[in-house]
Tab-separated table of C-alpha atoms in Angstrom:
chain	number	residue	atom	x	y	z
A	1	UNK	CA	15.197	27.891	-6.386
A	2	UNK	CA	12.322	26.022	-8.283
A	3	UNK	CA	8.909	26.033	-6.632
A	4	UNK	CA	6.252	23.809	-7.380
A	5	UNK	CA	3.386	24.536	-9.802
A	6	UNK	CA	1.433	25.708	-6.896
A	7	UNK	CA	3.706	28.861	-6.998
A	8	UNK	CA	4.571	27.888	-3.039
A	9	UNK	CA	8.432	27.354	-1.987
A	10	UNK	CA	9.229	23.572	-0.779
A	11	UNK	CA	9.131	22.804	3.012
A	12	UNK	CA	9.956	20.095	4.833
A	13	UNK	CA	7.485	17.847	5.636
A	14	UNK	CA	5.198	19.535	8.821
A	15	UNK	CA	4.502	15.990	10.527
A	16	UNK	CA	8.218	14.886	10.385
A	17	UNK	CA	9.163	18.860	11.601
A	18	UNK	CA	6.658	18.294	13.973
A	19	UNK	CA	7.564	14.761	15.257
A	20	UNK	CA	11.468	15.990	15.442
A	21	UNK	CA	10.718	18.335	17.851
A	22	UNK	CA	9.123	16.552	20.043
A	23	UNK	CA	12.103	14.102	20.233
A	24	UNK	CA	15.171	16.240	20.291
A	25	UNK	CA	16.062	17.943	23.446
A	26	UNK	CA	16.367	21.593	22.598
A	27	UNK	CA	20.138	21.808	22.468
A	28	UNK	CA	20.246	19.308	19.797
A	29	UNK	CA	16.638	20.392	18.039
A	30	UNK	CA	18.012	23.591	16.922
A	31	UNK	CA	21.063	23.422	15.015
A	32	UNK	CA	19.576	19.735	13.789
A	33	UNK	CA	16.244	21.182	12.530
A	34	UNK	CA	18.737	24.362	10.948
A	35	UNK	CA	20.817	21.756	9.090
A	36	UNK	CA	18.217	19.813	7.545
A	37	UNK	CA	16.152	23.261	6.588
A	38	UNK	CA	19.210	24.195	4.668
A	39	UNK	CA	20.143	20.770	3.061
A	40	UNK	CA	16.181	20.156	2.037
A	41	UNK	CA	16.453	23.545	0.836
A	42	UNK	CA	19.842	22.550	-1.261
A	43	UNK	CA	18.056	19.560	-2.181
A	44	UNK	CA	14.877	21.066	-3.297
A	45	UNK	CA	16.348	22.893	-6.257
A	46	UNK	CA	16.845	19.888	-8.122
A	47	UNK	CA	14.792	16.954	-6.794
A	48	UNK	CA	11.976	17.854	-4.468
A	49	UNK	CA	10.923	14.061	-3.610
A	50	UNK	CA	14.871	13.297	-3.007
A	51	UNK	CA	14.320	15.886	-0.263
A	52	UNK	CA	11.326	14.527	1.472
A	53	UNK	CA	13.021	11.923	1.381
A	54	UNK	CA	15.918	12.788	3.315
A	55	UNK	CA	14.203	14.727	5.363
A	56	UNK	CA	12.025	11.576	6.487
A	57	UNK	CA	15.300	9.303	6.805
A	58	UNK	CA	16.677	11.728	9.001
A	59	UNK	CA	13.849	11.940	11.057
A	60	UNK	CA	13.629	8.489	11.311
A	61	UNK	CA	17.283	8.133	12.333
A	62	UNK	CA	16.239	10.598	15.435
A	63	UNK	CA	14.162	8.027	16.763
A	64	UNK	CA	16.490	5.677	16.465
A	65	UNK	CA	19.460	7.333	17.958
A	66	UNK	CA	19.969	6.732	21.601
A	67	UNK	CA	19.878	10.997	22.620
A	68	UNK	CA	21.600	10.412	25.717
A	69	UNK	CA	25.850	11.034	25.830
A	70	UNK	CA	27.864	8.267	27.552
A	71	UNK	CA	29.486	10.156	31.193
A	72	UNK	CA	33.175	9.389	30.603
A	73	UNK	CA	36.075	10.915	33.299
A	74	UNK	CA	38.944	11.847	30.644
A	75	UNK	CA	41.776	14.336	31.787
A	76	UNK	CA	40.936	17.512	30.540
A	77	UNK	CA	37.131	17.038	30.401
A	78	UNK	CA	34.742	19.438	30.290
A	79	UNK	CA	32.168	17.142	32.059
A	80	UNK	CA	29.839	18.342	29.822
A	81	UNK	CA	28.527	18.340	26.399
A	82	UNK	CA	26.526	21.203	24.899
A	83	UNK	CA	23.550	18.867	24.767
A	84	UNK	CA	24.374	17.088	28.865
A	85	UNK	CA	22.285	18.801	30.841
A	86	UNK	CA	19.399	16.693	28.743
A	87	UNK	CA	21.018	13.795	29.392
A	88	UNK	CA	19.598	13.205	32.780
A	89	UNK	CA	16.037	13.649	30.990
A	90	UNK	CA	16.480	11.603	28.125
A	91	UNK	CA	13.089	9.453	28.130
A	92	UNK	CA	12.504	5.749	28.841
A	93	UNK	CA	12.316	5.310	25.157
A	94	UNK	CA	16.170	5.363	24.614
A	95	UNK	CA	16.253	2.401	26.456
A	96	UNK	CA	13.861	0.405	24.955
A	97	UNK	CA	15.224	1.658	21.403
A	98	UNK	CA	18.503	0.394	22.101
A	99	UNK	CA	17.177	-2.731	23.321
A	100	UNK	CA	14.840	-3.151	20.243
A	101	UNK	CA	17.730	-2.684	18.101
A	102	UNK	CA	19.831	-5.331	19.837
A	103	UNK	CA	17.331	-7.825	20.032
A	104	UNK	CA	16.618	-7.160	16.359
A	105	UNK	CA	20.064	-7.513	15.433
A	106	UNK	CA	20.590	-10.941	17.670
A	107	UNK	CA	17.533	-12.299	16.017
A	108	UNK	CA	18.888	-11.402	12.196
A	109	UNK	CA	22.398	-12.375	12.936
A	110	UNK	CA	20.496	-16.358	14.254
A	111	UNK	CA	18.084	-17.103	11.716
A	112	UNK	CA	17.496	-20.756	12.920
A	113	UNK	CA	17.331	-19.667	16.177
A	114	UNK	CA	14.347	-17.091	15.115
A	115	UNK	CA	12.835	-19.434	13.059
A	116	UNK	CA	12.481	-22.186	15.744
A	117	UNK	CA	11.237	-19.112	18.179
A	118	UNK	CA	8.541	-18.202	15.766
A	119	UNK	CA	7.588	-21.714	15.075
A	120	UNK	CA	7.419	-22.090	18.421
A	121	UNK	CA	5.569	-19.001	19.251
A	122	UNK	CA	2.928	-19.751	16.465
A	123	UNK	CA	2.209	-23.266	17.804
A	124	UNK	CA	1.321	-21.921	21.484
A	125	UNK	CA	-0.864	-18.800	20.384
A	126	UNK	CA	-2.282	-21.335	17.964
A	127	UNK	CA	-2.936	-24.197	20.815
A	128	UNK	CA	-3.914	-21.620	22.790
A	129	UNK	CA	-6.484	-19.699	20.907
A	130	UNK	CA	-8.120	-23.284	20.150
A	131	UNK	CA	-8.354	-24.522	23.547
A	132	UNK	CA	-9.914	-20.991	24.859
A	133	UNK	CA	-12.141	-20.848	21.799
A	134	UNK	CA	-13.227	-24.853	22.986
A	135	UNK	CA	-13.674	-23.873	26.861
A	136	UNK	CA	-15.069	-20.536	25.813
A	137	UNK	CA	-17.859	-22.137	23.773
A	138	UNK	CA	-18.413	-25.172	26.564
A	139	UNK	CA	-17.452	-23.477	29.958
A	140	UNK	CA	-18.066	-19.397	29.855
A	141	UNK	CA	-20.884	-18.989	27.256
A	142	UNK	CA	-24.277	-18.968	29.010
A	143	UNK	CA	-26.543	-21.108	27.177
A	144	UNK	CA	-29.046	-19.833	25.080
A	145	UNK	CA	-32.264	-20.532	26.852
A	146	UNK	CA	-34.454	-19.000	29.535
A	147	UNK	CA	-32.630	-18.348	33.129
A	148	UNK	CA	-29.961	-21.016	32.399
A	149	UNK	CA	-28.903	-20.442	35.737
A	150	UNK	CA	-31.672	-22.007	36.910
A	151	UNK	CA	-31.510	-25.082	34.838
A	152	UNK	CA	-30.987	-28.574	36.191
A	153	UNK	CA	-29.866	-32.172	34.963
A	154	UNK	CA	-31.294	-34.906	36.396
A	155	UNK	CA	-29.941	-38.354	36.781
A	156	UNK	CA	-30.512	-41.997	38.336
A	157	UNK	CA	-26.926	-43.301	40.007
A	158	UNK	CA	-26.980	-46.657	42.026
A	159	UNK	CA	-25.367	-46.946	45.535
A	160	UNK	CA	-23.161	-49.130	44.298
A	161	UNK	CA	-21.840	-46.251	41.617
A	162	UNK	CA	-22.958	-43.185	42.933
A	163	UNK	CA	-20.976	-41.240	40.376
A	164	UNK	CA	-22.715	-42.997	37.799
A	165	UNK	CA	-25.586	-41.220	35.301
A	166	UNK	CA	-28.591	-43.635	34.520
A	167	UNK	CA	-31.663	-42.143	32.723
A	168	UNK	CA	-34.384	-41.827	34.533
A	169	UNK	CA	-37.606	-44.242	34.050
A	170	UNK	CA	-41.205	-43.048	33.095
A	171	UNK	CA	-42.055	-44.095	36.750
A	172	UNK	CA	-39.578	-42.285	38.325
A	173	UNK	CA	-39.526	-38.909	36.249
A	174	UNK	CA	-43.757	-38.840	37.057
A	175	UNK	CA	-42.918	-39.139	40.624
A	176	UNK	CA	-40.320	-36.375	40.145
A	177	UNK	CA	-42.825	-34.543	38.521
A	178	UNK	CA	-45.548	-35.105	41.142
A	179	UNK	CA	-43.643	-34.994	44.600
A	180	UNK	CA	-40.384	-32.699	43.828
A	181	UNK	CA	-40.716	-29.455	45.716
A	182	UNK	CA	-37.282	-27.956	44.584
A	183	UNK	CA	-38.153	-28.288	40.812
A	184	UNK	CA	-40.513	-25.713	39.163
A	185	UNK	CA	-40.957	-27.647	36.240
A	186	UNK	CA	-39.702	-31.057	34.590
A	187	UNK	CA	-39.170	-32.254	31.208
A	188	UNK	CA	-37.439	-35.845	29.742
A	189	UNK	CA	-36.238	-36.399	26.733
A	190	UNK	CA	-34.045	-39.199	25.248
A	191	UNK	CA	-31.964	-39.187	22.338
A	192	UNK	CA	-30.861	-41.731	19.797
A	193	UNK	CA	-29.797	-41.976	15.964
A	194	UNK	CA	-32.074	-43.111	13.855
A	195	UNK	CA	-33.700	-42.587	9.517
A	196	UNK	CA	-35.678	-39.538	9.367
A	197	UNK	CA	-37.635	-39.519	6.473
A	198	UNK	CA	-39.304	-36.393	4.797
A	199	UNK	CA	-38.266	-36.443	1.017
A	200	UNK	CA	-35.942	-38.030	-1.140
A	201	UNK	CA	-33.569	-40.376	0.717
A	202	UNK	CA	-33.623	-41.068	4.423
A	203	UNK	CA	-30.983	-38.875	6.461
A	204	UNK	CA	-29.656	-40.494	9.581
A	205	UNK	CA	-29.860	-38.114	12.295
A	206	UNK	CA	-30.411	-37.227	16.242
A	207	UNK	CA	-34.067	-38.012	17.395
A	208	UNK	CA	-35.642	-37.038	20.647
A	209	UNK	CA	-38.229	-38.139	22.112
A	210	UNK	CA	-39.422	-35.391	24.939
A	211	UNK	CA	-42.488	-34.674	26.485
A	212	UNK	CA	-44.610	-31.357	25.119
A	213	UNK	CA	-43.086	-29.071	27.892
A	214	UNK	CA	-39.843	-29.493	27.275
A	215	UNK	CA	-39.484	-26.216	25.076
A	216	UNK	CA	-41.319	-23.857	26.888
A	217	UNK	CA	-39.222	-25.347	29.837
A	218	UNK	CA	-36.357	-24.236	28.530
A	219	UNK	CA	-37.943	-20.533	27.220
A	220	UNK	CA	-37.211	-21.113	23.046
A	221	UNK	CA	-39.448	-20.894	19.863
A	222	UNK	CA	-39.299	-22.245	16.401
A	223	UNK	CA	-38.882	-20.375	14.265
A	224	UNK	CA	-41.012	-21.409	11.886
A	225	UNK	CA	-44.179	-23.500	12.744
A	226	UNK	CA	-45.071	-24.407	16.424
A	227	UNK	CA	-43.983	-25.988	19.496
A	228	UNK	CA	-45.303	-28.847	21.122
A	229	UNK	CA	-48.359	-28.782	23.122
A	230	UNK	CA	-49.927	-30.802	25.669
A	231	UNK	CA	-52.489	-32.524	23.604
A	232	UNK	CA	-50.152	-33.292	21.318
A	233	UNK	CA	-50.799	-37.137	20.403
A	234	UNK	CA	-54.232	-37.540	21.568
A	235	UNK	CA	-57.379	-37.899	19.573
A	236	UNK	CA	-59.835	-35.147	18.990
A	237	UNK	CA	-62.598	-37.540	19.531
A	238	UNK	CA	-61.614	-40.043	22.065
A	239	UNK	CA	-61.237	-43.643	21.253
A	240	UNK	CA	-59.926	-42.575	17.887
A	241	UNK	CA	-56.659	-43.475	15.921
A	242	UNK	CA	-54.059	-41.505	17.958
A	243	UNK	CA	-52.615	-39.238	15.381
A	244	UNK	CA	-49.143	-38.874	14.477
A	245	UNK	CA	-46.854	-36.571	17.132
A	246	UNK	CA	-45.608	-33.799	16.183
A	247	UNK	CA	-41.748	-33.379	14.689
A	248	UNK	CA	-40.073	-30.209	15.524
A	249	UNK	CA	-36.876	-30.241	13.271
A	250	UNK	CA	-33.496	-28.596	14.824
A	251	UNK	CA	-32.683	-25.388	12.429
A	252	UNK	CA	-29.677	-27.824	11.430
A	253	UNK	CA	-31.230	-30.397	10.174
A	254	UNK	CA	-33.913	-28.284	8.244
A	255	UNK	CA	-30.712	-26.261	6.753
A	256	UNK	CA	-28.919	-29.205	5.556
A	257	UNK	CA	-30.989	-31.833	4.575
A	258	UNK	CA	-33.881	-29.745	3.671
A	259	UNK	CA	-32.509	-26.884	2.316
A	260	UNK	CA	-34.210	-24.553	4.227
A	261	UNK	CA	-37.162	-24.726	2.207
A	262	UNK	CA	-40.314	-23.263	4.554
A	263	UNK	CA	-42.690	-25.699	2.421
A	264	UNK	CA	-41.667	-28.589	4.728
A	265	UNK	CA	-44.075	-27.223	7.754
A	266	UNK	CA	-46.769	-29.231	7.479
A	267	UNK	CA	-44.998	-32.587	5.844
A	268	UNK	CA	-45.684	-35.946	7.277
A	269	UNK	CA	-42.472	-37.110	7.934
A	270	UNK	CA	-41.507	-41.050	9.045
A	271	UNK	CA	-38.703	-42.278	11.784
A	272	UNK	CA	-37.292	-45.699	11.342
A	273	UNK	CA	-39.921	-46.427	8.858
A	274	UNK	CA	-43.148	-44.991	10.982
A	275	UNK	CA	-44.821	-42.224	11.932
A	276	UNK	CA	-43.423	-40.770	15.059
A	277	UNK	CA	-45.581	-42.220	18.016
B	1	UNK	CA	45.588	7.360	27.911
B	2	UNK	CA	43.361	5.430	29.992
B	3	UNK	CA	40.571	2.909	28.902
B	4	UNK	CA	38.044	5.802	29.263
B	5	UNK	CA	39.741	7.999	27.051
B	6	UNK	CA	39.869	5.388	23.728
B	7	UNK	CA	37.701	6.452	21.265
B	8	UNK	CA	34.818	4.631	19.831
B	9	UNK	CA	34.570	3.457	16.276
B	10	UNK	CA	31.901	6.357	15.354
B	11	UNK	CA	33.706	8.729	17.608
B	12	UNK	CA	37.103	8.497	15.455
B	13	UNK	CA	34.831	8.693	12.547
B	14	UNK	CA	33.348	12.543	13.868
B	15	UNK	CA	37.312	13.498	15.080
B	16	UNK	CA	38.469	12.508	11.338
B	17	UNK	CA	35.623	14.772	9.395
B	18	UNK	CA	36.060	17.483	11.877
B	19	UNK	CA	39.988	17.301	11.947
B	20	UNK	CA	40.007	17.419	7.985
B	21	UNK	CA	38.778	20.968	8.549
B	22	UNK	CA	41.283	23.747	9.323
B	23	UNK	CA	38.633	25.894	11.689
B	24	UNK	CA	35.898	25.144	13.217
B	25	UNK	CA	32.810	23.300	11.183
B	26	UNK	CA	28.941	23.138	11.623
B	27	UNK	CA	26.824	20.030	11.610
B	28	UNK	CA	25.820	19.760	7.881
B	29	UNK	CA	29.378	20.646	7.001
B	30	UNK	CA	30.805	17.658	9.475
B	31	UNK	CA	27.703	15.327	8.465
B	32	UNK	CA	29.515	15.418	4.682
B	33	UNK	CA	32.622	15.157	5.287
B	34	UNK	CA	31.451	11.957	7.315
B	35	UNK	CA	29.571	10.624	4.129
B	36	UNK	CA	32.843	11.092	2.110
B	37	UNK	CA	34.998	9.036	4.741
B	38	UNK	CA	32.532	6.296	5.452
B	39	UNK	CA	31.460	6.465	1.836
B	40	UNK	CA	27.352	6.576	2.976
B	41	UNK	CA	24.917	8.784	4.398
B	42	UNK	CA	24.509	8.741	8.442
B	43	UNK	CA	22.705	10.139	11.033
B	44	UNK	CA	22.526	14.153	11.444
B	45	UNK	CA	21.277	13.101	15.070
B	46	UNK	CA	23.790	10.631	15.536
B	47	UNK	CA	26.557	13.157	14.951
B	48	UNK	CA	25.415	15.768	17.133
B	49	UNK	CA	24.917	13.212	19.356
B	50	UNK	CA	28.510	11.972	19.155
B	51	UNK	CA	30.074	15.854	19.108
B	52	UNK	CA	27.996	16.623	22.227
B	53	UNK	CA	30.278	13.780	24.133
B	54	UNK	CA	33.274	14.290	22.549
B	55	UNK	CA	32.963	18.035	23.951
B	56	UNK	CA	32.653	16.265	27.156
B	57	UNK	CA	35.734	14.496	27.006
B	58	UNK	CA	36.950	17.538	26.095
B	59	UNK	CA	37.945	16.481	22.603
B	60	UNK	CA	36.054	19.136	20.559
B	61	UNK	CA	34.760	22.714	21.693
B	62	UNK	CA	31.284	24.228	20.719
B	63	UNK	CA	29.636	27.410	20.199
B	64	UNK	CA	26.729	29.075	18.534
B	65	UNK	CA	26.817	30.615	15.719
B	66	UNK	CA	23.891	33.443	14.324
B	67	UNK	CA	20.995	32.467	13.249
B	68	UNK	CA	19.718	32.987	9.166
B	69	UNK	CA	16.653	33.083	7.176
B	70	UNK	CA	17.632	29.790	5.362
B	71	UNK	CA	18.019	27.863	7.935
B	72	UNK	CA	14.272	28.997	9.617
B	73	UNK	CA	15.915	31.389	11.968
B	74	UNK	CA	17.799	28.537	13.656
B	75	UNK	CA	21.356	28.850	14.668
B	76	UNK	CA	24.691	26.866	13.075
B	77	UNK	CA	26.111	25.282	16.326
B	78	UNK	CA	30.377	25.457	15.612
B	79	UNK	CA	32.836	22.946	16.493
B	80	UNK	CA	36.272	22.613	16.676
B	81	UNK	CA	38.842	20.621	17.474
B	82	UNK	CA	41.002	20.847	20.653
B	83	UNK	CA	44.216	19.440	21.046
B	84	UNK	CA	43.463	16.936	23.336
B	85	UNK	CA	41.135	15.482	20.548
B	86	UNK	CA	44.191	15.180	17.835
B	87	UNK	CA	45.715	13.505	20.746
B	88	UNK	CA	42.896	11.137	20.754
B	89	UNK	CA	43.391	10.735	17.328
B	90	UNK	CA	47.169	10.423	17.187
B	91	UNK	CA	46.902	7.659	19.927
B	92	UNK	CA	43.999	5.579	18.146
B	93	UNK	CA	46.164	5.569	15.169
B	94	UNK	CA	49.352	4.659	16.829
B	95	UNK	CA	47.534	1.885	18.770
B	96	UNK	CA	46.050	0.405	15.360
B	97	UNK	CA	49.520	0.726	13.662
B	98	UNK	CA	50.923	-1.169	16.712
B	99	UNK	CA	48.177	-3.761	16.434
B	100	UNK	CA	49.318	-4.395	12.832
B	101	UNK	CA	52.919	-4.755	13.552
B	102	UNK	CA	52.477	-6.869	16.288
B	103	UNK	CA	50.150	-9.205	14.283
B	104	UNK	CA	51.896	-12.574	12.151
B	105	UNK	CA	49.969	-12.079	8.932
B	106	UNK	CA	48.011	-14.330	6.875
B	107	UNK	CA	49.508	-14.440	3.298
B	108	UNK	CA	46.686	-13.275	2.131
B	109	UNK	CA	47.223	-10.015	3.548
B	110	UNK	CA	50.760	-10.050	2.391
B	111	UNK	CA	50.381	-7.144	0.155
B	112	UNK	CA	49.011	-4.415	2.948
């Protein structure tokens, strides 16, 4: 018998020994596991990687193999086979084998059929996956500010359309502000498109106008720079020029039309052609 | 012989390689005579699987053999074939022969 340079005689592989014997009920394990010791052993001599091989196919085959003997009544029967009394014991997994393999075989033998079924398939995981990933980012995901929980929208509605959402007036968000006993703290803010300009061409993006609370309302920071503060917009020495308000840009904006670049803190910026008042 | 007792496609195949032998045969022995008939390698598992019900029909008859240093201590398991198995046999041939005689041939298959 040739050995390898190690000096060591070939074995059969110890995971696929290993893996055999946990499938095979005894009565089959050993005279199986004896046969393919002696034909790896045959096959060794001459082609050690033939052996694995063989040794793997055949241990693959064992899984695949449904263990359990069909109960026929013939005349002359024994009833049993050597390997019967395992037959009653013969795991959940011959099952499902067998009905792998079938299905497997249905689905080859169809090809259009399969190919509709995965294009089908594929469409609903991929509908799916976008409408969770859409409620998940809308619906489920807390938003990122301070006791969200606690945070409220406020809107005007008429009687005639009480469904309705009006924004609320100067007048009526001070009086909010001054008389409301269920809110801690209000802010306003209103939004519209407009030409911000800081350098180079003017980018058309959302403004908001809010008053200086609104972002230690809702509990963030800049990042860079400050927030706004209360006297934010009112002269120094009074019955000065007001001077210009404060622009706190959204990390978005300062990414892509500014390129990130920290040396626009400070810039006097313009919206629709003046200084933010 | 009742519907039970027809053998399956693989189960003729087993009864052939083990009826080519004169005595009894052990697995690796029956697994290559299979692989000369079918004309491909099979399943060792499969095989065992397929003697173990055949013995249960009473078709083929089993017994251990001693164990040897070449085969890891392990045991040859024996088989052999019982009469009632070349029964089997006979009647699976007869009932394909009668298939063919009864069957109005294409002209392609003038010649078998």
């Amino acid at each position: 018998m040739s050995r390898p340079v190690t000096g060591h005689p070939h074995k059969p592989p110890r995971l696929a020994e290993w893996l055999l014997r946990r499938r095979l009920p005894k009565e089959f394990a050993e005279p199986i596991l004896g046969d393919l010791v002696e034909r790896f052993a045959s096959l060794s001599e001459t082609d050690p990687a033939a052996a694995r091989n063989f040794y793997w196919r055949q241990t693959r085959s064992a899984f695949t193999s449904r263990l359990r003997p069909t109960r026929t009544a013939t005349v002359g029967a024994t009833g049993h086979g050597f390997g019967a009394e395992h037959a009653a014991a013969a795991s959940g997994l011959d099952s499902w084998a067998q009905d792998l393999r079938y299905g497997t075989r249905r689905l080859i033998r169809s090809p259009g059929f399969t190919l509709v079924a995965l294009l089908t398939l594929a469409l609903g995981i991929g509908a799916t996956t976008t409408i969770f990933s859409v409620v998940q980012e809308t619906l489920l995901r807390s938003l990122p500010f301070s006791d969200p929980d606690r945070l409220v929208m406020v809107w005007n509605h008429t009687r005639e359309e009480p469904t309705g959402r009006w924004l609320v007036t100067a007048k009526d968000f001070a009086d909010l502000d001054e008389q409301s006993r269920s809110l801690e703290v209000a802010a306003v803010t209103e939004t519209v498109v407009g030409p911000l300009l800081g350098a180079g061409e003017p980018v058309h993006v959302k403004i908001s106008r809010t008053t200086a609370n609104f972002f230690s309302l809702l509990g963030v920071e800049p990042i860079l720079g400050r927030g706004f503060l209360p006297g934010d917009g009112t002269p120094v020495i009074p019955g000065d020029e007001e001077p210009p308000l404060p622009i706190l840009l959204s990390h978005g904006t300062w990414q892509t039309h500014f390129g990130g670049d920290r040396s626009v803190l400070g810039r006097t910026m313009t919206i629709f052609g003046r200084p933010p008042r | 012989m009742g519907k039970g007792n027809r053998l399956g496609e693989f189960e003729e195949v087993v009864l052939l390689a083990l009826a080519s032998f004169e005595e009894s045969a052990y697995g690796v022995e029956i697994f290559d005579a299979i692989a000369r008939i079918t004309g491909r390698e099979g399943s060792i598992t499969g095989v065992y699987v397929t003697l173990s019900r055949l013995e249960e029909k009473g078709y083929v008859r089993s017994e251990l053999g001693r164990s040897s240093p070449e085969r890891g201590g392990r045991a040859k398991r024996f088989f052999t074939l019982r009469p009632a198995g070349a029964e089997a046999l006979k009647h699976s041939r007869e009932a394909l022969d009668a298939l063919w005689r009864g069957a109005r041939l294409h002209p392609l298959l003038e010649d078998v």
